[in-house]
Coordinates of C-alpha atoms in Angstrom, one line a residue:
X1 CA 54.3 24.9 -42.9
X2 CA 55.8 22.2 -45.5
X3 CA 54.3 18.8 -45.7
X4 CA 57.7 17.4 -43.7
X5 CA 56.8 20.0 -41.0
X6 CA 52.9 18.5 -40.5
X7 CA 53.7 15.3 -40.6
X8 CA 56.4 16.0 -37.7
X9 CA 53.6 17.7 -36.5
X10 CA 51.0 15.3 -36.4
X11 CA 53.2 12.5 -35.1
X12 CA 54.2 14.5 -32.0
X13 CA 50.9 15.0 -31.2
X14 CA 49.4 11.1 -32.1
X15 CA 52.9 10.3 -30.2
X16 CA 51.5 12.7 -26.9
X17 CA 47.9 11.3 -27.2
X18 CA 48.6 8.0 -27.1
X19 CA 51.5 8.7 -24.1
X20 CA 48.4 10.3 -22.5
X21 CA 46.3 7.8 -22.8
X22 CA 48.0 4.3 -22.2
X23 CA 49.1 5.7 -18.8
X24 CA 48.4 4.0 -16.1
X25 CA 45.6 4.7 -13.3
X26 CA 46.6 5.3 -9.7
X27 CA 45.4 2.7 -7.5
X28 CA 45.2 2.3 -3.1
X29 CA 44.1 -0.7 -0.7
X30 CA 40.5 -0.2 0.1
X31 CA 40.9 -2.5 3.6
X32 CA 37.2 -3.8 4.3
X33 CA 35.1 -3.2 7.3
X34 CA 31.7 -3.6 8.2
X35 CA 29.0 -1.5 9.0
X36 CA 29.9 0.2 12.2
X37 CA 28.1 -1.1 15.6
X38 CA 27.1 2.0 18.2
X39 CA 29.9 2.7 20.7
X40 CA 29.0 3.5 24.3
X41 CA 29.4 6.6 25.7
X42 CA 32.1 6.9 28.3
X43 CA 31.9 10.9 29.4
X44 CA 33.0 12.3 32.8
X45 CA 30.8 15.3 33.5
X46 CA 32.5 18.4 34.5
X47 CA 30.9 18.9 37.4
X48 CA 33.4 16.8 39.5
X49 CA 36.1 19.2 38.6
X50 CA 36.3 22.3 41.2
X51 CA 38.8 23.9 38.7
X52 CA 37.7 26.5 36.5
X53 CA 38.3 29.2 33.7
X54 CA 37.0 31.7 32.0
X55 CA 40.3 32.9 30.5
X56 CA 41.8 30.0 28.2
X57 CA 42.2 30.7 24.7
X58 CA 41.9 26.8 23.7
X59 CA 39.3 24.1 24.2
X60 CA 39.1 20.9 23.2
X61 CA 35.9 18.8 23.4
X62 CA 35.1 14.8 22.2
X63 CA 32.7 14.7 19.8
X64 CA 30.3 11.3 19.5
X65 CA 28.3 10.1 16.5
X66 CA 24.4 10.6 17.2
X67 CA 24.1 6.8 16.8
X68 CA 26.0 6.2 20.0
X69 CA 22.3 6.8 21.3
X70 CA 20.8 4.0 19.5
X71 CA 22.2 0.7 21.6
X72 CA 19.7 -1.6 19.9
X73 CA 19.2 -0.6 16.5
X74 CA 21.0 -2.9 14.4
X75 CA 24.7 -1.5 12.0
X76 CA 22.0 -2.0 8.9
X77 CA 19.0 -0.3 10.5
X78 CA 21.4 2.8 11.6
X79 CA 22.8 3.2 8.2
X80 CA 19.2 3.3 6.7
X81 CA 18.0 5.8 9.6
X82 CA 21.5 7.7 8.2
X83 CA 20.5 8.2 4.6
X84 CA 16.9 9.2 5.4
X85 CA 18.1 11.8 7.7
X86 CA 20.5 12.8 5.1
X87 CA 18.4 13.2 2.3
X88 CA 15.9 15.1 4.4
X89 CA 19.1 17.1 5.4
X90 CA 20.6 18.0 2.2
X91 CA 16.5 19.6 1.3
X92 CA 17.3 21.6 4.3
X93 CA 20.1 23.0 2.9
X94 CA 18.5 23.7 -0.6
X95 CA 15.8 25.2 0.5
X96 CA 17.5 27.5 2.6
X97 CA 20.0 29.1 -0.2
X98 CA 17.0 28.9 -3.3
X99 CA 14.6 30.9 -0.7
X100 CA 12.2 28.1 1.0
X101 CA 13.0 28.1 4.2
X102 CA 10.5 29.2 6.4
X103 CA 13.4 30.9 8.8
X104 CA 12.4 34.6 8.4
X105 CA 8.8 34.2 9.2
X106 CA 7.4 36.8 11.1
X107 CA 5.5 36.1 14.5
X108 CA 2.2 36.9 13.4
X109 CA 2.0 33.9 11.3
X110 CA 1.3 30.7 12.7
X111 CA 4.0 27.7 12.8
X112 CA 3.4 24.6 10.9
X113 CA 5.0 21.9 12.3
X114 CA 6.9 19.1 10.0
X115 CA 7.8 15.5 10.7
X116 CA 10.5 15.6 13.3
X117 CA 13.6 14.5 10.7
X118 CA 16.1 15.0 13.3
X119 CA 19.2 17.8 12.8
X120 CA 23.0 17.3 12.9
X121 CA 24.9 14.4 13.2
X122 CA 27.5 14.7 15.7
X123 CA 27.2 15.9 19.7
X124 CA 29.1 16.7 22.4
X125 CA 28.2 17.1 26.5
X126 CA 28.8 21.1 28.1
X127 CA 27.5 22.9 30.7
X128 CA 24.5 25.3 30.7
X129 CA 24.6 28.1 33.3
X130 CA 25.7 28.5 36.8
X131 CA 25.9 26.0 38.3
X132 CA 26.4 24.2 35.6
X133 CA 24.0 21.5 34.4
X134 CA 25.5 19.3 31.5
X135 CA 23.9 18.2 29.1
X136 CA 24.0 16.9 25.2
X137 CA 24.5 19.4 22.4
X138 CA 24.4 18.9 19.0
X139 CA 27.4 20.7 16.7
X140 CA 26.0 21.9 13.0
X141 CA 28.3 24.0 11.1
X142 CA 24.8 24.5 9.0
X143 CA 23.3 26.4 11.6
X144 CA 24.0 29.6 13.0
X145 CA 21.7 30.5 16.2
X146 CA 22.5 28.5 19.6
X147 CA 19.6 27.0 21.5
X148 CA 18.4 25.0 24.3
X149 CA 15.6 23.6 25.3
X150 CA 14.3 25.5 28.6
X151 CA 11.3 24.9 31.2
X152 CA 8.3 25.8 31.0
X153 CA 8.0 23.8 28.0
X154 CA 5.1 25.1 26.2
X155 CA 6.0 21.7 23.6
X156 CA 9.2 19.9 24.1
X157 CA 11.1 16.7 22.7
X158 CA 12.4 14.0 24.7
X159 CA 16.2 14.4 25.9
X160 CA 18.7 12.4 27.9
X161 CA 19.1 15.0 30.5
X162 CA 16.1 17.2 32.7
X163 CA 15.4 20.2 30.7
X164 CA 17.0 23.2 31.9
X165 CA 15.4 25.9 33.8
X166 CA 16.9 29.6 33.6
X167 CA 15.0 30.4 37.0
X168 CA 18.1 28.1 38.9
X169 CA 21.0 29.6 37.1
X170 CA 22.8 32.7 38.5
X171 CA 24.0 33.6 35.1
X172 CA 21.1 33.9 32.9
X173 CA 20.0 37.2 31.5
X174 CA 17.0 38.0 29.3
X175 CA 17.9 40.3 26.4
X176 CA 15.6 43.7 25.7
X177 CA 13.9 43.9 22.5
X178 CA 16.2 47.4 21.9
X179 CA 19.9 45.6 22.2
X180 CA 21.8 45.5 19.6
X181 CA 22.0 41.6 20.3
X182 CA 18.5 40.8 19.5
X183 CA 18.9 42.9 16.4
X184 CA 21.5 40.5 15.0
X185 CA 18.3 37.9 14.9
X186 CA 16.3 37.3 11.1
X187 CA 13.2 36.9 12.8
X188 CA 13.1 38.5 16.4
X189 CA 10.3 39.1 18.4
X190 CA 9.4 40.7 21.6
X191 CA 6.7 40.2 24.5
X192 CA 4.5 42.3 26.5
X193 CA 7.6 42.5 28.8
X194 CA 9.7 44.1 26.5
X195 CA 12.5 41.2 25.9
X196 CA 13.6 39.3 23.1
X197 CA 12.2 36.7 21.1
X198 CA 13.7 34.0 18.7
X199 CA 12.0 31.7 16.2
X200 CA 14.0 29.4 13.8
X201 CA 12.6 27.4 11.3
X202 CA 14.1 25.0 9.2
X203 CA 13.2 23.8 5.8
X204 CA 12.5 19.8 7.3
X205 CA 9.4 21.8 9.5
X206 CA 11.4 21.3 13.2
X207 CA 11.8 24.2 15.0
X208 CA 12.7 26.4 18.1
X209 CA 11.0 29.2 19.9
X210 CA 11.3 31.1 22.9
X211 CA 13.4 33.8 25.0
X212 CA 16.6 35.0 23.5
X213 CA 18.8 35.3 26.4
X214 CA 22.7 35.7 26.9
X215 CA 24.4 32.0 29.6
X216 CA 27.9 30.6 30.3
X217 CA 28.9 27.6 28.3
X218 CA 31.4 25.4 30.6
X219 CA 33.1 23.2 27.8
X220 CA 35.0 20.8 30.3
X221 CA 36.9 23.3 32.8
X222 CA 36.6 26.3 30.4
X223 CA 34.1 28.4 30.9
X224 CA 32.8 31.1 28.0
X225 CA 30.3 33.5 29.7
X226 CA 27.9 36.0 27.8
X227 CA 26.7 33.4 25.1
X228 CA 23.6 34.6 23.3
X229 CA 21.6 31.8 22.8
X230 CA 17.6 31.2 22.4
X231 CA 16.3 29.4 25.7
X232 CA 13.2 27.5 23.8
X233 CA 9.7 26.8 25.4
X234 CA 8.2 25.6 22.2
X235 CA 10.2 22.9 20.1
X236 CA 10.7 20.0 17.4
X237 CA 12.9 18.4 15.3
X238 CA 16.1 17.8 16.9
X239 CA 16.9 14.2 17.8
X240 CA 16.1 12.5 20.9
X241 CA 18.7 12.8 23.8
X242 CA 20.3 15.7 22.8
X243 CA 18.7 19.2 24.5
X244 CA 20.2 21.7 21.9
X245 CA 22.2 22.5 19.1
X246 CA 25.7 24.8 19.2
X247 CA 25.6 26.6 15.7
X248 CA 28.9 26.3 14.0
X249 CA 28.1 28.4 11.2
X250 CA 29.6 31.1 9.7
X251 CA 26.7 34.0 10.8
X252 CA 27.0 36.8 13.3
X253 CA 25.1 34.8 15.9
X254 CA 27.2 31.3 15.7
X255 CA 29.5 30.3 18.3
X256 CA 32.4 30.6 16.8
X257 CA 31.9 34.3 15.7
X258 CA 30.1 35.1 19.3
X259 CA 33.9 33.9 20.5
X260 CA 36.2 35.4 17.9
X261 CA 37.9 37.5 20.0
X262 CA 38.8 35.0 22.9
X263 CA 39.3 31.8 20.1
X264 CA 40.5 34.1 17.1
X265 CA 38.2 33.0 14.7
X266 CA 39.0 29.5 15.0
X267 CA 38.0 25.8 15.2
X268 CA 38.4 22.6 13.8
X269 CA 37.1 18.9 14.0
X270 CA 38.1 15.7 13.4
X271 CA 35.7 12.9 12.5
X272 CA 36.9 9.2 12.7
X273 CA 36.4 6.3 10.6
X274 CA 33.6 4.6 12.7
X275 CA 34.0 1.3 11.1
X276 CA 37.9 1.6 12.0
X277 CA 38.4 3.3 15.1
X278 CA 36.9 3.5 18.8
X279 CA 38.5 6.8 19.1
X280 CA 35.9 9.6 19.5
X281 CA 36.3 12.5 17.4
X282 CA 37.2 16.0 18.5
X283 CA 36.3 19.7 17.9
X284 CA 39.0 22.4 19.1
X285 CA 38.6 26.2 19.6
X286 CA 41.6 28.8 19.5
X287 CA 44.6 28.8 17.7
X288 CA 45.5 25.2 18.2
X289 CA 42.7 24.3 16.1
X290 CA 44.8 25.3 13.2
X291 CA 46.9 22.3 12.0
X292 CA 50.5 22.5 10.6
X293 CA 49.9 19.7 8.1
X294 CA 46.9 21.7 6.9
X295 CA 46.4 22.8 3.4
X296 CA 44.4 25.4 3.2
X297 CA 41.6 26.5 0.2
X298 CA 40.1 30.0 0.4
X299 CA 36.4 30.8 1.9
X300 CA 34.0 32.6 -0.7
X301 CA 31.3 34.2 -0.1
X302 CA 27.6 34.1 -0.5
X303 CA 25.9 37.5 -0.9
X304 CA 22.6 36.3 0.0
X305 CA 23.2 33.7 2.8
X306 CA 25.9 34.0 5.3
X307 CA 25.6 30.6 7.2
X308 CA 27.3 28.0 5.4
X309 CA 31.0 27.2 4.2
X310 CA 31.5 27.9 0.6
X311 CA 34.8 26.6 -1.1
X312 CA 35.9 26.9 -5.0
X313 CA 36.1 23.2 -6.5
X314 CA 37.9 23.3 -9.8
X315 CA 37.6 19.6 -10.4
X316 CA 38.3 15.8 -9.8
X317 CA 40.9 13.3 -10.3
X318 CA 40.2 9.4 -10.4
X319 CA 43.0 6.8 -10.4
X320 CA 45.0 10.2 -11.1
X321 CA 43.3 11.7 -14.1
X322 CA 41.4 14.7 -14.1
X323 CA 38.0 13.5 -15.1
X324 CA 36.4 15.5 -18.2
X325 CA 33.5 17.3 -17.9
X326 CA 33.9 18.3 -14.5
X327 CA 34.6 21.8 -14.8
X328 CA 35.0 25.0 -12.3
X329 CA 31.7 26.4 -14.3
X330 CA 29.4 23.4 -12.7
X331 CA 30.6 24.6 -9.1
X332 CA 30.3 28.3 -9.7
X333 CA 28.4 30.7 -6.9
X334 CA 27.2 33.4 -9.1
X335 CA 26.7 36.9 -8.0
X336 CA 22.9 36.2 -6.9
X337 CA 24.2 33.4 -4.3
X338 CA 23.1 30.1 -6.2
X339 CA 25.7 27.0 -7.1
X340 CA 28.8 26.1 -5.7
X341 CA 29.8 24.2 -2.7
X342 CA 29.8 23.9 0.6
X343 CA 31.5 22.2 3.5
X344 CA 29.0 20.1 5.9
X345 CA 29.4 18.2 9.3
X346 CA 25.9 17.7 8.7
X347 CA 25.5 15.7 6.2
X348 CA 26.5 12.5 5.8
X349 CA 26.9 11.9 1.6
X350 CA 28.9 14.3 -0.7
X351 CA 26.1 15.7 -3.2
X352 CA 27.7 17.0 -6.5
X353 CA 25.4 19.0 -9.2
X354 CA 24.4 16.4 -11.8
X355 CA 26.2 16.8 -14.8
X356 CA 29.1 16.7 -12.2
X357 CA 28.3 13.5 -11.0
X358 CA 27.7 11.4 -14.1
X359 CA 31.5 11.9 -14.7
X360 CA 32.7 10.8 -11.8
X361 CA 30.7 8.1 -11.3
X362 CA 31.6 6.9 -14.8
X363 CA 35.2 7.4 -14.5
X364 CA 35.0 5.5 -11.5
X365 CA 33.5 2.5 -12.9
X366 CA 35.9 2.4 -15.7
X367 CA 38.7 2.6 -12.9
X368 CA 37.3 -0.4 -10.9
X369 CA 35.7 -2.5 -13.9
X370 CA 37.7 -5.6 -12.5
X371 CA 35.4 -5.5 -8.9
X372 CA 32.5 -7.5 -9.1
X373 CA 29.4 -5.1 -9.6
X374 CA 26.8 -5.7 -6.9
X375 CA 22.8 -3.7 -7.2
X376 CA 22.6 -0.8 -6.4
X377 CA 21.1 0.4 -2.8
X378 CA 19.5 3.1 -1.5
X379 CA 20.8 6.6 -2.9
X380 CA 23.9 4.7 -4.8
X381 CA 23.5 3.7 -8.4
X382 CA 27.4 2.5 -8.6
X383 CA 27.6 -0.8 -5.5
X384 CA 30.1 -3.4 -5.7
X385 CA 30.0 -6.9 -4.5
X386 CA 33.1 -7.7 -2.3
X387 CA 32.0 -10.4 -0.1
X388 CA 34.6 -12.8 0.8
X389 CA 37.2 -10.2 0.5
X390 CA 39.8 -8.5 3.0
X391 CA 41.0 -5.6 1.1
X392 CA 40.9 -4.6 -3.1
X393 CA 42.5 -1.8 -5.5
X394 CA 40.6 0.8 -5.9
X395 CA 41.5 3.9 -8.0
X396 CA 42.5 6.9 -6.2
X397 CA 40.0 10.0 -6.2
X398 CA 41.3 13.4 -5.4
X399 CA 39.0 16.7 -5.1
X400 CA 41.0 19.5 -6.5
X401 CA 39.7 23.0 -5.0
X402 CA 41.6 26.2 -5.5
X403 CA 45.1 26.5 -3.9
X404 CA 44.9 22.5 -2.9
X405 CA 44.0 19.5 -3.9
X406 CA 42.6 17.1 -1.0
X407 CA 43.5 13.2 -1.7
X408 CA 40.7 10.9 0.0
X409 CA 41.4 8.0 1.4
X410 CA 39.6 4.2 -0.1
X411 CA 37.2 4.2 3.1
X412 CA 35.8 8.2 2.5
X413 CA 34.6 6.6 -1.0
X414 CA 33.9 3.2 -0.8
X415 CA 31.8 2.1 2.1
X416 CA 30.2 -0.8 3.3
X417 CA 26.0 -0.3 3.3
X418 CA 25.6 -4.0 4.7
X419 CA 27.3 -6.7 6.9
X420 CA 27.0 -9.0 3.5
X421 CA 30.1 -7.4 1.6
X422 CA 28.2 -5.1 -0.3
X423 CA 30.2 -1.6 -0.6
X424 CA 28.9 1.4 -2.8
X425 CA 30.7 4.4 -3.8
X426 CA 29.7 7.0 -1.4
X427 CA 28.8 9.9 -3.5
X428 CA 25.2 10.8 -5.2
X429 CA 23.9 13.3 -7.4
X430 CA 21.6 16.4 -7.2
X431 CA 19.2 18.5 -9.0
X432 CA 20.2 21.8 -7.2
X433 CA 22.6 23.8 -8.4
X434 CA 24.5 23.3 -4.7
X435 CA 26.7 21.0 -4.0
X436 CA 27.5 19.5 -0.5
X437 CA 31.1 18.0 0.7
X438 CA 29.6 15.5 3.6
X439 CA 31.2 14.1 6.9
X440 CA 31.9 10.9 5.0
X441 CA 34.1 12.0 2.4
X442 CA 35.7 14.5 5.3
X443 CA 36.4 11.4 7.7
X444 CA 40.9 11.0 9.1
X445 CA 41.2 15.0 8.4
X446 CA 41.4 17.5 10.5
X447 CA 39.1 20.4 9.0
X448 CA 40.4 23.8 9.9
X449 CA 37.9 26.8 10.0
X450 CA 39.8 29.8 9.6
X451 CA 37.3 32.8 10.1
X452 CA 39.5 35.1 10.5
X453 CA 41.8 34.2 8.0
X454 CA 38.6 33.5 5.5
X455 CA 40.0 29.9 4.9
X456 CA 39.2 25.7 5.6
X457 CA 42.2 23.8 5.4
X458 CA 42.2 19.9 5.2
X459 CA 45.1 17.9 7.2
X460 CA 45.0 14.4 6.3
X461 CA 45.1 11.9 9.3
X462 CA 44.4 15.2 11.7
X463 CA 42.7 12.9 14.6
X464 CA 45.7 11.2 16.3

C-alpha cells in the first residue's frame, strides 16, 4: 500500500470514528408518577354464574398486584416490603439453579422452617373443586407444582378465604404412590395408605406438604378437570390472603404443561403500569394468548433445571448505542446449566451478572448527566432527583436478545422509590452468574409463552 493509499486510509477511518461518535443519543419523555397507592379489589366470584364448561380452549383471568391486600400500608412502606421480598426472591432463584435448594429432600429428613419471605407477586381468584369454592391464587412462572392449602391443617398460614377441605368436593381424588402422576414429583412420598405425597421446598425456607391429589380448576365459567395438584396440611411462606400458588413454570407438573393439550401450550400476561393505570392485568390460556404484535425470541434450555424461562440476550442499547462490554459471553448458559437469563413474573427488579451491569449503568449516567443526581436508595446506586418536575428526557434503553430486540418504555427504567421526586434506575447487579428479566422492566407488554413453539414473544402495549 503507498503512502497516498494510508493516508486515504486512515482518514476514512478517523472520518467514520468521529461520524460514530458525535452521533447523537436517542432520547423519550419519562412522564412522572408517584409511588403507586393499593387498588381495591372489585372481583365477582363465579359462583353466581350457573353456566359452565369444561370444553373451551381459551380463558382469560384478571390478575391483581399482591399489594391490593395491604389497604393501610403506606405507597413508601409497600415499595420497601417490594424490594425485601425481591431480594429474598432473586436468592430463591439462585439457589435453586447453583444446587441449594432444599426441593429434593427426601422425607426422612426433617424440615427446617425459614422466615416466611412471602412467594410471587401477582394473584388471581378460581375455583377449587366441586362445588366450587373460590379462592386467591398466586401465579409464579418460577414454580412448577400446584398447591393449596387443605384442612386438617397440621400448620397453616392465614388466608382471605376458609381453607379448603377435599372431604366436601365431589371431584377430588387421591393419587396412588404407583401412578405415573406421582412419579413426575422430585421428592414424592407415600403413606401407610399407599397414596402420594408431595413436599416442596424453596430456597427462602417456606414450604408445602401434604397429599398429591388430581381437582377441577373453574377459572371464571371454564372449568379444567383432572389438575394434579398437592392438597397441603403442613405449610409456610406464601403471603397472607392468598391459599395457593398456580405454577407457571415450564416443568412437567406446571399448569400450563398439565393443560397443553386443551390450551396448546400457551399463555401470556400482561402487567400494567401501577403508577399509571387502574386497569388490572390479565393472564390468557389457549391460542389467543399469542399476540400478533408479538416478537418473538427463542426458549433455550437448561439441562439441569427445567422450571424457569431461559432467553439468549446478546446485548443493550442506551440512548441507541450498543453499550460495550456487554457481550453475549456474560449471558451464556453453558452446557452444565449455570449463567444466562431468565424471564420472571416474580421478581420485581431486572438482575444482570455484574460486569454486565457496570456498563449499563455507566452508559446510562453519561446519557442523563443533565438530570439532577439524587442518593442512592435501597438496591439502586444510580437515583435522580426530579422533584418539581412533570416529565424529562431520558435516553432510550433497548434489550437486544436473539431474533428481537425489545425497546422499554421511560417508566420500565426509571421509577419513582418515593412520593418526594426521587426516581432511580430500576435495574441492579448480581454476583451469580444468572440473570433475571423482572415484572418491572416487563410492565405495557404482552409476554407470550409459546411452549409448544419453544418461544416468549414481547408485544409492546399488549394490555389494552
Amino acid at each position: 500500500m503507498g503512502t497516498k493509499s494510508i493516508a486515504i486510509f486512515f482518514s476514512l477511518l478517523f472520518f467514520s470514528l468521529s461520524t460514530s461518535l458525535s452521533q447523537p443519543l436517542q432520547f423519550q419523555t419519562l412522564f412522572l408518577q408517584s409511588l403507586p397507592k393499593p387498588q381495591s379489589l372489585s372481583w365477582t366470584d363465579s359462583e353466581t354464574l350457573t353456566a359452565e364448561s369444561d370444553s373451551e380452549t381459551t380463558l382469560s383471568v384478571q390478575l391483581h398486584h399482591r399489594d391490593s391486600l395491604s389497604f393501610n400500608a403506606t405507597p413508601e412502606r409497600l415499595f420497601h416490603l417490594r424490594l425485601q421480598r425481591d431480594a429474598a426472591r432473586v436468592k430463591t432463584l439462585s439457589s435453586a439453579v447453583y444446587g441449594n435448594t432444599t426441593a429434593g429432600r427426601d422425607f426422612s429428613s426433617s424440615i427446617i422452617s425459614g422466615l416466611a419471605q412471602g412467594s410471587g407477586e401477582y394473584f388471581t381468584r378460581l375455583g377449587i373443586g366441586t362445588p366450587p369454592k373460590y379462592s386467591y391464587m398466586v401465579l409464579d412462572t418460577g414454580s412448577d407444582v400446584v398447591w393449596i392449602q387443605c384442612s386438617p391443617c397440621r400448620k397453616c398460614y392465614s388466608q382471605t378465604d376458609p381453607v379448603f377441605d377435599p372431604t366436601k368436593s365431589k371431584s377430588f381424588l387421591g393419587v396412588s404412590c404407583g401412578s405415573l402422576l406421582c412419579r413426575r414429583l422430585d421428592s414424592p412420598g407415600c403413606n401407610n395408605r399407599r397414596m402420594c405425597l408431595y413436599q416442596v421446598s424453596y430456597g427462602d425456607g417456606s414450604f408445602t406438604f401434604g397429599d398429591f391429589s388430581t381437582e377441577t380448576l373453574t377459572f371464571r365459567s371454564t372449568r379444567v378437570p383432572n389438575v394434579a395438584l398437592g392438597c397441603g396440611h403442613d405449610n409456610e411462606g406464601l403471603f397472607v390472603g392468598a391459599a395457593g400458588l398456580l405454577g407457571l413454570g415450564r416443568g412437567k407438573l406446571s399448569f400450563p404443561t398439565q393443560t397443553g393439550r386443551r390450551f396448546g401450550g400457551k399463555f401470556s400476561y400482561c402487567l400494567v403500569d401501577r403508577s399509571a393505570s387502574s386497569k388490572p392485568s390479565s393472564v390468557v390460556f389457549g391460542d389467543s394468548a399469542v399476540s400478533r404484535t408479538a416478537l418473538f425470541t427463542p426458549l433455550l434450555t437448561n439441562p439441569k433445571l427445567d422450571t424457569f424461562y431461559y432467553v439468549g440476550l446478546t446485548g443493550i442499547s442506551v440512548g441507541g448505542v450498543r453499550v460495550r462490554g456487554i457481550t453475549p459471553s456474560l449471558f451464556k448458559l453453558d452446557n452444565t446449566g449455570n449463567g444466562g437469563v431468565i424471564i420472571d413474573s416474580g421478581t420485581s427488579v431486572t438482575r444482570l451478572t455484574r460486569p454486565a451491569y457496570i456498563a449499563l449503568r455507566d452508559a446510562f449516567r453519561a446519557g442523563a448527566s443533565g438530570l439532577k443526581r439524587g442518593p442512592e436508595f435501597s438496591l439502586f446506586d444510580t437515583c435522580f432527583d426530579l422533584s418539581g418536575k412533570t416529565e424529562v428526557k431520558v435516553p432510550t434503553v433497548v434489550m437486544h436478545f436473539v431474533g428481537t430486540d425489545v425497546s422499554l418504555p421511560a417508566s420500565n427504567y426509571l421509577i419513582p422509590v418515593d412520593s418526594s421526586g426521587s426516581f432511580c434506575f430500576a435495574f441492579a447487579g448480581t454476583m451469580s452468574g444468572l440473570s433475571i428479566i423482572g415484572n418491572i422492566q416487563q410492565q405495557g407488554f404482552r409476554v407470550v409463552y409459546d411452549l409448544a413453539g419453544s418461544r416468549i414473544g414481547f408485544a409492546p402495549r399488549g394490555c389494552a
